CSV table of C-alpha atoms in Angstrom, one decimal:
chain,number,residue,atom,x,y,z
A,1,UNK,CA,-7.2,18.7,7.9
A,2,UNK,CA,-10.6,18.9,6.5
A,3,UNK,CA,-9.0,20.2,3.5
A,4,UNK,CA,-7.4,16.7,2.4
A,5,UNK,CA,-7.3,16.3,-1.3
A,6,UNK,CA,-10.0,13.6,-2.3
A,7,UNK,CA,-7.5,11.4,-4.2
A,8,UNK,CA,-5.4,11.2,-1.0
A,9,UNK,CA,-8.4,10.3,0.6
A,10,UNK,CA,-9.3,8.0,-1.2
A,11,UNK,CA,-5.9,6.1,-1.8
A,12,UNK,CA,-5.9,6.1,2.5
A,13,UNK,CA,-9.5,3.9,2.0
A,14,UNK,CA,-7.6,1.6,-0.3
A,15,UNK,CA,-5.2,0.8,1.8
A,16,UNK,CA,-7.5,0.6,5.0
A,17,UNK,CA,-9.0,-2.0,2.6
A,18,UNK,CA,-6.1,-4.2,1.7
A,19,UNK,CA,-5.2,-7.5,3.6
A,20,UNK,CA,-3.6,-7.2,7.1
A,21,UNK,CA,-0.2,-8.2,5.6
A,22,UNK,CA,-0.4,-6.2,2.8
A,23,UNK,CA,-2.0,-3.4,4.5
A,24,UNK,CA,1.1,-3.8,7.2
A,25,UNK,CA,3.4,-3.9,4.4
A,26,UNK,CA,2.2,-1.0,2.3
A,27,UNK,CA,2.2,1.3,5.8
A,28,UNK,CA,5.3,0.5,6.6
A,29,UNK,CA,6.5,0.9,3.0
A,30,UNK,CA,5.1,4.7,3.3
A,31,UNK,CA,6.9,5.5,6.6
A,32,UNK,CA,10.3,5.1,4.6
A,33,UNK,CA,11.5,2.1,6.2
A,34,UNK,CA,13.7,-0.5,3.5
A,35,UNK,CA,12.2,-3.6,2.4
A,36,UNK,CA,14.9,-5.4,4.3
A,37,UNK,CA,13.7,-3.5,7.5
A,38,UNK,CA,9.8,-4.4,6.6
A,39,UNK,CA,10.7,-8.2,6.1
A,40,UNK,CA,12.3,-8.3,9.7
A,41,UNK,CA,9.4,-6.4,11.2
A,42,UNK,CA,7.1,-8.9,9.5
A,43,UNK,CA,8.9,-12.1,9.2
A,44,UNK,CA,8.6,-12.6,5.9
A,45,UNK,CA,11.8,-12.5,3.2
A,46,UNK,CA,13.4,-9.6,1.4
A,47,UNK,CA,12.0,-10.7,-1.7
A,48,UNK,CA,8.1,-11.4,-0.5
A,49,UNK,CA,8.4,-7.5,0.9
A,50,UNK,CA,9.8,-6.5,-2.9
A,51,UNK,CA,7.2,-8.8,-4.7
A,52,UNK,CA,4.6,-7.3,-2.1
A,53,UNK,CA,5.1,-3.6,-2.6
A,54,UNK,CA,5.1,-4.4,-6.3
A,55,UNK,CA,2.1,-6.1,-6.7
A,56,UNK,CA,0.4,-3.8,-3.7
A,57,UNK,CA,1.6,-0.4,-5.7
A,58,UNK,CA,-0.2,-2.4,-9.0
A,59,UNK,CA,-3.8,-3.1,-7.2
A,60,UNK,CA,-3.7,0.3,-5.7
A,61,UNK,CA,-3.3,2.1,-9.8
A,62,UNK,CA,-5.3,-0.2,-11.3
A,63,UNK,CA,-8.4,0.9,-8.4
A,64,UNK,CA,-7.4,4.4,-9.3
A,65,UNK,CA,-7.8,3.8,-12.9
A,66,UNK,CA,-11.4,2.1,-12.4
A,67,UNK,CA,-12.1,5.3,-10.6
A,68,UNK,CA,-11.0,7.5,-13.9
A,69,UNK,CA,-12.6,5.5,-16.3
């Protein structure tokens, strides 16, 4: 446990940071369950989930890349 590769790590605080939703969507995401599952866990439509993840996955590279630059 106290071996954790720092990148992991640090992806883990950028989620912990996102919005509840997205955060909640992202999680969920993760755990393997379908974005058709997510969206009637959360409410929200298939497509929200899908356009979601997308931009989600997007903020979370573009973080990294600040971090490598």
């Amino acid at each position: 446990p106290g071996t954790q590769d720092p990148a992991i790590a640090q992806l883990h605080r950028f989620i912990r940071d996102l919005k509840e939703i997205d955060h909640a969507v992202i999680i969920l995401y993760l755990e393997g369950n379908s974005q058709q599952e997510i969206a009637g866990m959360l409410g929200l439509s298939a497509t929200n989930v899908s356009t979601k993840v997308a931009r989600i996955k997007q903020q979370l590279k573009q973080k990294f890349s600040t971090l490598k630059a």
